[in-house]
PDB file of C-alpha atoms in Angstrom:
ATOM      1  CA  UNK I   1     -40.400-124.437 135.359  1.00 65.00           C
ATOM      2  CA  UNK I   2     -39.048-124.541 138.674  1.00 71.00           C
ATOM      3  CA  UNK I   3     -37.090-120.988 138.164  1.00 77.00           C
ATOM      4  CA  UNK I   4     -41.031-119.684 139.294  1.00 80.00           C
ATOM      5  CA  UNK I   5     -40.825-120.914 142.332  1.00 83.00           C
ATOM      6  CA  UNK I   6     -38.641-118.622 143.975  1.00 83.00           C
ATOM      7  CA  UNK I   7     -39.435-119.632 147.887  1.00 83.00           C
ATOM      8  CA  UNK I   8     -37.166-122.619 147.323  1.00 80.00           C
ATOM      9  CA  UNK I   9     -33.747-120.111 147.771  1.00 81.00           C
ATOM     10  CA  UNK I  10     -35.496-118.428 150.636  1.00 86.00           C
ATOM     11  CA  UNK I  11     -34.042-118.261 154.281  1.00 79.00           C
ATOM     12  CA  UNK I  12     -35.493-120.082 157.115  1.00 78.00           C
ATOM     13  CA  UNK I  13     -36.434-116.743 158.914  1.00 75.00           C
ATOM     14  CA  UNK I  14     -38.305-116.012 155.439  1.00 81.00           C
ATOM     15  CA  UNK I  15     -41.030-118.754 156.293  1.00 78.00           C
ATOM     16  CA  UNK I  16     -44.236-119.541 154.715  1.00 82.00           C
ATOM     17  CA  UNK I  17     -47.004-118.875 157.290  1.00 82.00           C
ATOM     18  CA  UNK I  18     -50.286-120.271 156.174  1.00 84.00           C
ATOM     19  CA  UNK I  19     -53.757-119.533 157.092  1.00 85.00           C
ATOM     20  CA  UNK I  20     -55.894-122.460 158.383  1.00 91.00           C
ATOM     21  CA  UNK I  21     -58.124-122.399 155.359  1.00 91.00           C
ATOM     22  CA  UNK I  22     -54.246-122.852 153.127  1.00 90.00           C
ATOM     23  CA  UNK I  23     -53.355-125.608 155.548  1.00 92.00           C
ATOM     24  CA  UNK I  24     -56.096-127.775 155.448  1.00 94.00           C
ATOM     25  CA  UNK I  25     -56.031-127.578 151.248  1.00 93.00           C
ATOM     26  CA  UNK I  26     -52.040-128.679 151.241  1.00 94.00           C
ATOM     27  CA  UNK I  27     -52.897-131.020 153.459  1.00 95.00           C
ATOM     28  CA  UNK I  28     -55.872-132.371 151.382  1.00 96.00           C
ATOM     29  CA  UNK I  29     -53.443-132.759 148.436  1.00 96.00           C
ATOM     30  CA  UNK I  30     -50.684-134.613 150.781  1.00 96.00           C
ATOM     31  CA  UNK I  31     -53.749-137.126 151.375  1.00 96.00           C
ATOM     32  CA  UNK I  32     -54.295-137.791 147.648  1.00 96.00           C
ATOM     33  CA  UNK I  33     -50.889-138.036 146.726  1.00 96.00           C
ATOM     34  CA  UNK I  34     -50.637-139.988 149.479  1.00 96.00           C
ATOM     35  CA  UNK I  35     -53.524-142.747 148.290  1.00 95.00           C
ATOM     36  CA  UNK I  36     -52.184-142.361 144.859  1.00 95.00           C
ATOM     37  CA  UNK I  37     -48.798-143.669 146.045  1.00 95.00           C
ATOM     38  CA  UNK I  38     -50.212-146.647 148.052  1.00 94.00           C
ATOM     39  CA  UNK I  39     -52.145-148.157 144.466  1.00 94.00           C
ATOM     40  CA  UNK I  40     -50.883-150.676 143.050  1.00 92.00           C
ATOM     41  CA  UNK I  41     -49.502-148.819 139.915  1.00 94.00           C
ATOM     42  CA  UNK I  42     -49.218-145.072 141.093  1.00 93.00           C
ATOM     43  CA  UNK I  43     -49.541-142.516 138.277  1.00 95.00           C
ATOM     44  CA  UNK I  44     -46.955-140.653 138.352  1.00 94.00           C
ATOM     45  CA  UNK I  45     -48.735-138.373 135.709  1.00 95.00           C
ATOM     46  CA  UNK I  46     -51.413-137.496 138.468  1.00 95.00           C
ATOM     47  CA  UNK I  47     -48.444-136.987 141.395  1.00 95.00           C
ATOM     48  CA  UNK I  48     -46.416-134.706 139.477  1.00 95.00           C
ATOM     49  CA  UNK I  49     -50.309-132.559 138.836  1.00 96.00           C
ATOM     50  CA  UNK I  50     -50.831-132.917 142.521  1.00 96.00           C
ATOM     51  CA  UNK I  51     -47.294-131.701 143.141  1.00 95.00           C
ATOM     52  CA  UNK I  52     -47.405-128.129 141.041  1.00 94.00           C
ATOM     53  CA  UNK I  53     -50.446-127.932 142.785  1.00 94.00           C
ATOM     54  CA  UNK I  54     -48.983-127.819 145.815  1.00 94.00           C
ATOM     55  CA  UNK I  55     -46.001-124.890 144.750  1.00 93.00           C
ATOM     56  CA  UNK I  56     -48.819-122.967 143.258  1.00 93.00           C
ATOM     57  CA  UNK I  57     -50.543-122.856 146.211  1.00 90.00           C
ATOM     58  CA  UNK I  58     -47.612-122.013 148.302  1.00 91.00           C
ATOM     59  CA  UNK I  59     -46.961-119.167 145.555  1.00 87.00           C
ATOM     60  CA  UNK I  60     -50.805-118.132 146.381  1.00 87.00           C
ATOM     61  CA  UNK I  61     -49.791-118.146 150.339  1.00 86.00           C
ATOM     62  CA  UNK I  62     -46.827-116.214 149.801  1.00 84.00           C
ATOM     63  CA  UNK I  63     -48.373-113.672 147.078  1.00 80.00           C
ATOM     64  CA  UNK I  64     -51.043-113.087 150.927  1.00 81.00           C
ATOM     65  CA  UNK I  65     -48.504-113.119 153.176  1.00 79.00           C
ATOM     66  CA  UNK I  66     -46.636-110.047 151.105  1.00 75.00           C
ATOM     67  CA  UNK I  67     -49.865-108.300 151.011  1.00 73.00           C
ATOM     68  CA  UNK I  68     -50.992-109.479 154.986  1.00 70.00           C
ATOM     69  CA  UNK I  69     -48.644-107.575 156.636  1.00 66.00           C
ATOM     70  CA  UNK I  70     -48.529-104.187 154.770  1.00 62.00           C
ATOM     71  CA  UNK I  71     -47.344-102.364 157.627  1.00 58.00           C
ATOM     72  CA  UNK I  72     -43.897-104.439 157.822  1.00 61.00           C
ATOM     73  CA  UNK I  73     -43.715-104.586 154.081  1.00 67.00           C
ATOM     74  CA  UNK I  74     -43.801-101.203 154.058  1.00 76.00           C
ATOM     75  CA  UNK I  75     -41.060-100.757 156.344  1.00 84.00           C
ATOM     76  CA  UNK I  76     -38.889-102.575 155.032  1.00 86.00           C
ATOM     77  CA  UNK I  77     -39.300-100.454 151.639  1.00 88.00           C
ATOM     78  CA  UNK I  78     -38.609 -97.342 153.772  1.00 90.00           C
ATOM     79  CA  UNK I  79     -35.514 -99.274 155.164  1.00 93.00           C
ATOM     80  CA  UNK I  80     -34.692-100.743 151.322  1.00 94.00           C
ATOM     81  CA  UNK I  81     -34.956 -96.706 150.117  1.00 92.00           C
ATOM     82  CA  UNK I  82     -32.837 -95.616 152.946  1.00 94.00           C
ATOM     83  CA  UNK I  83     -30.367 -97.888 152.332  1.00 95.00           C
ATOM     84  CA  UNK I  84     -29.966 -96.424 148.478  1.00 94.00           C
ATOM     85  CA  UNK I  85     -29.775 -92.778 150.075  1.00 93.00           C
ATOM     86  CA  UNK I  86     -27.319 -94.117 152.968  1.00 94.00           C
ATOM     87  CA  UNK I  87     -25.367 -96.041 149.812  1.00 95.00           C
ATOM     88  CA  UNK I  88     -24.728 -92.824 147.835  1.00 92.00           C
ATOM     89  CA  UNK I  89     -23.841 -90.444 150.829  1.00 92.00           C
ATOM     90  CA  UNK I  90     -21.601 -92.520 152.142  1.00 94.00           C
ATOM     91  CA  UNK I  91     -19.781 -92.627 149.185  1.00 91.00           C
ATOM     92  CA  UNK I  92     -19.585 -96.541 149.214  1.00 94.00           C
ATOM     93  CA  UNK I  93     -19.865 -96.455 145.604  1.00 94.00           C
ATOM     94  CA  UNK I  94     -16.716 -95.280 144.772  1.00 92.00           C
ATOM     95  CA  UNK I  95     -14.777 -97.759 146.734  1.00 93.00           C
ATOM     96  CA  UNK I  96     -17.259-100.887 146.079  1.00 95.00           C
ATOM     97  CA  UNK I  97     -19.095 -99.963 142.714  1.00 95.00           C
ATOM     98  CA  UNK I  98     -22.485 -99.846 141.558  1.00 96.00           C
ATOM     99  CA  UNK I  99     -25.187-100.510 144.216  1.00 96.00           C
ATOM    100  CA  UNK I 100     -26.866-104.039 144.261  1.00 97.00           C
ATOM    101  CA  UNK I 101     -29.675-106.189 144.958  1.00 97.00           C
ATOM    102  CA  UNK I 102     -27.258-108.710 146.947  1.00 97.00           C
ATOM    103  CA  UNK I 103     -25.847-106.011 149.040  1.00 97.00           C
ATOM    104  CA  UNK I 104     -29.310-104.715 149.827  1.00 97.00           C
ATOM    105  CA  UNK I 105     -30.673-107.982 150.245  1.00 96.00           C
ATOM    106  CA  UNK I 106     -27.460-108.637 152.835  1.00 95.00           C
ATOM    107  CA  UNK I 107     -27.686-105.401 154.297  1.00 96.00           C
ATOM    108  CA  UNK I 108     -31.806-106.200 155.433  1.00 94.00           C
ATOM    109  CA  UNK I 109     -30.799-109.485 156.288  1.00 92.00           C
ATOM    110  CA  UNK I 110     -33.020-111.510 153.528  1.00 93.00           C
ATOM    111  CA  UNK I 111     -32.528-113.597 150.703  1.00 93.00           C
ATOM    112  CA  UNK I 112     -32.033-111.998 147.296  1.00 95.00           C
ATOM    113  CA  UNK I 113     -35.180-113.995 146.005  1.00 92.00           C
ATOM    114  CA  UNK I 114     -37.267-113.185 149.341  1.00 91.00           C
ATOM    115  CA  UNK I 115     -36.369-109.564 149.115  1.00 93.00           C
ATOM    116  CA  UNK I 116     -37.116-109.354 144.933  1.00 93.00           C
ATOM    117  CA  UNK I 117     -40.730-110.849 145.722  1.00 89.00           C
ATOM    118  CA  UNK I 118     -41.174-108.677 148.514  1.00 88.00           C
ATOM    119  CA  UNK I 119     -40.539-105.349 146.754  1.00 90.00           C
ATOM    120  CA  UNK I 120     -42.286-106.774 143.119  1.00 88.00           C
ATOM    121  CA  UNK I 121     -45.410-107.529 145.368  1.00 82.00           C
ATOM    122  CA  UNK I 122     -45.676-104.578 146.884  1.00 82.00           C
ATOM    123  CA  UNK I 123     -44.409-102.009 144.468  1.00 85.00           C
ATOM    124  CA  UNK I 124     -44.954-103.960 140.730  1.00 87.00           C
ATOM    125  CA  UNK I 125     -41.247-102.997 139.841  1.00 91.00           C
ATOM    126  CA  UNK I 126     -37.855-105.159 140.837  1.00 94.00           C
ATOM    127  CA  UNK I 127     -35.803-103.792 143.690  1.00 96.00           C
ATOM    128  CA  UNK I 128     -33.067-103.402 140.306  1.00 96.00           C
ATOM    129  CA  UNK I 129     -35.343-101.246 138.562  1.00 96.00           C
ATOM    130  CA  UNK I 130     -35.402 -99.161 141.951  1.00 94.00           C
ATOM    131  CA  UNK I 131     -32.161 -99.066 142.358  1.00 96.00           C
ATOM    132  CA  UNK I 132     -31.637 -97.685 138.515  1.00 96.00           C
ATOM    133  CA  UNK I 133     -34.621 -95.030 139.196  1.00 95.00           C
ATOM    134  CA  UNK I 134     -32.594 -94.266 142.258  1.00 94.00           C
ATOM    135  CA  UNK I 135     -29.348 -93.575 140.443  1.00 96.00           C
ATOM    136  CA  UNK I 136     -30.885 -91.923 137.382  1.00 97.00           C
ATOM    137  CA  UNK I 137     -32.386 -89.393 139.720  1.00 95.00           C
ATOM    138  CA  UNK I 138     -28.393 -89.076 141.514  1.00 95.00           C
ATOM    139  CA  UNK I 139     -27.105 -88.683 138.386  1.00 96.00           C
ATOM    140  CA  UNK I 140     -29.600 -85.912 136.842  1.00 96.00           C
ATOM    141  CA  UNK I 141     -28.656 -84.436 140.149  1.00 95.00           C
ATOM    142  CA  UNK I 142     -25.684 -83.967 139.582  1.00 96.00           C
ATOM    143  CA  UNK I 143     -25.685 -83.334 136.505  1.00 96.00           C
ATOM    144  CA  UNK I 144     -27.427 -80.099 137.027  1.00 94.00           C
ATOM    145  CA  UNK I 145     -26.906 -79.108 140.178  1.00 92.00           C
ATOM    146  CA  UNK I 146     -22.714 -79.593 140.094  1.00 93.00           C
ATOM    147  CA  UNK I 147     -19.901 -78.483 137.732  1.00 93.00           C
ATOM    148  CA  UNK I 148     -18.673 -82.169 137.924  1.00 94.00           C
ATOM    149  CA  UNK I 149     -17.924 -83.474 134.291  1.00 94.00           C
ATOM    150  CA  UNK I 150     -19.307 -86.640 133.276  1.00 96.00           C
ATOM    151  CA  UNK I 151     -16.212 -88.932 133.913  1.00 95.00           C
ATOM    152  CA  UNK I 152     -16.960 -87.559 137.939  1.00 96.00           C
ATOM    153  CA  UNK I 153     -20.458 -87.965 137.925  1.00 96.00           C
ATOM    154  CA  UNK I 154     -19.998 -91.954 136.757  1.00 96.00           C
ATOM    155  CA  UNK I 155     -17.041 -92.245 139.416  1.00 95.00           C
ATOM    156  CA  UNK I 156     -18.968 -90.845 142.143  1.00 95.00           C
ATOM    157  CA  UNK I 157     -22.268 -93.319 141.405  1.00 96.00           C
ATOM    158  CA  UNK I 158     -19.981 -96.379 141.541  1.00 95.00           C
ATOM    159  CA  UNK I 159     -19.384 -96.433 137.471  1.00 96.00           C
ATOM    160  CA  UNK I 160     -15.979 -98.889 136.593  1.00 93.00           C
ATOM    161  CA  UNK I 161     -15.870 -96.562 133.177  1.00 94.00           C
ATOM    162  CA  UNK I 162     -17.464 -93.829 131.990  1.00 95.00           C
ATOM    163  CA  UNK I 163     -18.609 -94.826 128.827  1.00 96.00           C
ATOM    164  CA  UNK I 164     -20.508 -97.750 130.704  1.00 97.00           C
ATOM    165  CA  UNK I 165     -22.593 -94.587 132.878  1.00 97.00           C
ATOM    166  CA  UNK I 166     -22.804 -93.116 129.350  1.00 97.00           C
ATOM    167  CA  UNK I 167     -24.141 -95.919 127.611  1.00 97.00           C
ATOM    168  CA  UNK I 168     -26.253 -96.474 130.844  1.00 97.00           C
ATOM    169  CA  UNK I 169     -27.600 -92.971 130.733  1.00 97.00           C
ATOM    170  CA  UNK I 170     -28.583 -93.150 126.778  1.00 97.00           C
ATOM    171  CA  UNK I 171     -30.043 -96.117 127.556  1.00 96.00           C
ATOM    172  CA  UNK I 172     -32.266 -94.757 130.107  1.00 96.00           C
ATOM    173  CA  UNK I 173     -33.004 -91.592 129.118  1.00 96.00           C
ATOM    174  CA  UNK I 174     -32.377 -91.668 124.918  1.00 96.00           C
ATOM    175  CA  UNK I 175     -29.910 -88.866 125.345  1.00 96.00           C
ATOM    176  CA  UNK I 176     -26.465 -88.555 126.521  1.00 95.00           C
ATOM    177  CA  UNK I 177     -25.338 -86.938 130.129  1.00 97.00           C
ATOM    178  CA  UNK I 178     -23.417 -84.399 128.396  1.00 94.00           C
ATOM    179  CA  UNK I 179     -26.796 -83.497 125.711  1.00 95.00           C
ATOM    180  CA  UNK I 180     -29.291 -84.010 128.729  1.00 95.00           C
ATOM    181  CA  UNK I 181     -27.483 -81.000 131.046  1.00 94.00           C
ATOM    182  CA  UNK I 182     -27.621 -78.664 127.977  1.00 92.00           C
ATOM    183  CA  UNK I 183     -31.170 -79.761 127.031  1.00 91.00           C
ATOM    184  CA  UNK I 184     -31.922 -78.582 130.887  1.00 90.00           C
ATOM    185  CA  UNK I 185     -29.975 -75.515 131.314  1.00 87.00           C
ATOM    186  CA  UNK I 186     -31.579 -74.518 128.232  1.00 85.00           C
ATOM    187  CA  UNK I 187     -35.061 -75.206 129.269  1.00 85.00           C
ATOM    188  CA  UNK I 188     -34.266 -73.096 132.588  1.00 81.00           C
ATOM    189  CA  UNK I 189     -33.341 -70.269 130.842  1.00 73.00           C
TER     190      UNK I 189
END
């Protein structure tokens, strides 16, 4: 149950900022779990209710604040995606692997569960699945634009083996690297 609440792991710069209307409701539910707990024989039934109500509502806040402040949201998408590009020119990924979240997260100085809200609430997809979209589209790069044989293509995206960018690549696109580039040059003939 608690796995929901994904604020709880965020950084202190990744603050909840509610509006005056969000305030005064948390506050009305610290004032009724107060006067429960000052009965004679709290319910703890009626706490732990007043208590989810309280992380839902900060979920609520935080579901706002993602959507308050579109323009810095959006830049820090811009800064996420040019941190993929930068990843991939650089050639990080054959001396450190596959691209992930962490490092991304690191890299824009958040929390790994700040920065996976973020991009979910603005974009519907997890920055994972972006990161995956973002290497497909490398790979079927390379794949037709290059000579490189598959084993280079999976070193050069950060691949340990080449089977796993194999199995990867059927996975994603039902059809191996090797069937996909004829499938391709065919259709551009």
């Amino acid at each position: 149950m608690m796995s929901q609440y994904t604020y709880f792991s965020y950084n202190t710069n990744e603050a909840l900022f509610p509006s005056e209307r969000e305030k005064q409701l948390l506050l009305d539910i610290f004032g009724k779990i107060d006067e429960e707990l000052q009965t004679a024989n709290p319910d703890l039934l009626i706490i732990t209710d007043y208590i989810k109500l309280v992380l839902d509502y900060c979920l609520h806040a935080y579901d706002r604040q993602f959507k308050a402040t579109p323009m810095a949201n959006n830049d820090m998408l811009a800064r996420f995606e040019q941190l993929c590009d930068d990843y991939y020119e650089s050639k990080r990924s054959q001396t450190d692997g596959l691209l992930t979240v962490q490092y991304c997260a690191s890299q824009l100085c958040l929390s790994v569960n700040y920065f996976s809200d973020l991009v979910r609430g603005m974009t519907g997809l997890s920055p994972q699945k972006h990161i995956q979209q973002k290497m497909l589209s490398k790979a079927k790069n390379l794949l037709l634009g290059t000579s490189m044989c598959v084993n280079e293509i999976a070193h050069v995206l950060g691949f340990q083996q080449p089977q796993n960018f194999t199995n990867w690549f059927k996975k994603m696109e039902q059809i191996s690297p090797n069937a996909y580039r004829v499938e391709q040059e065919k259709r551009q003939k």
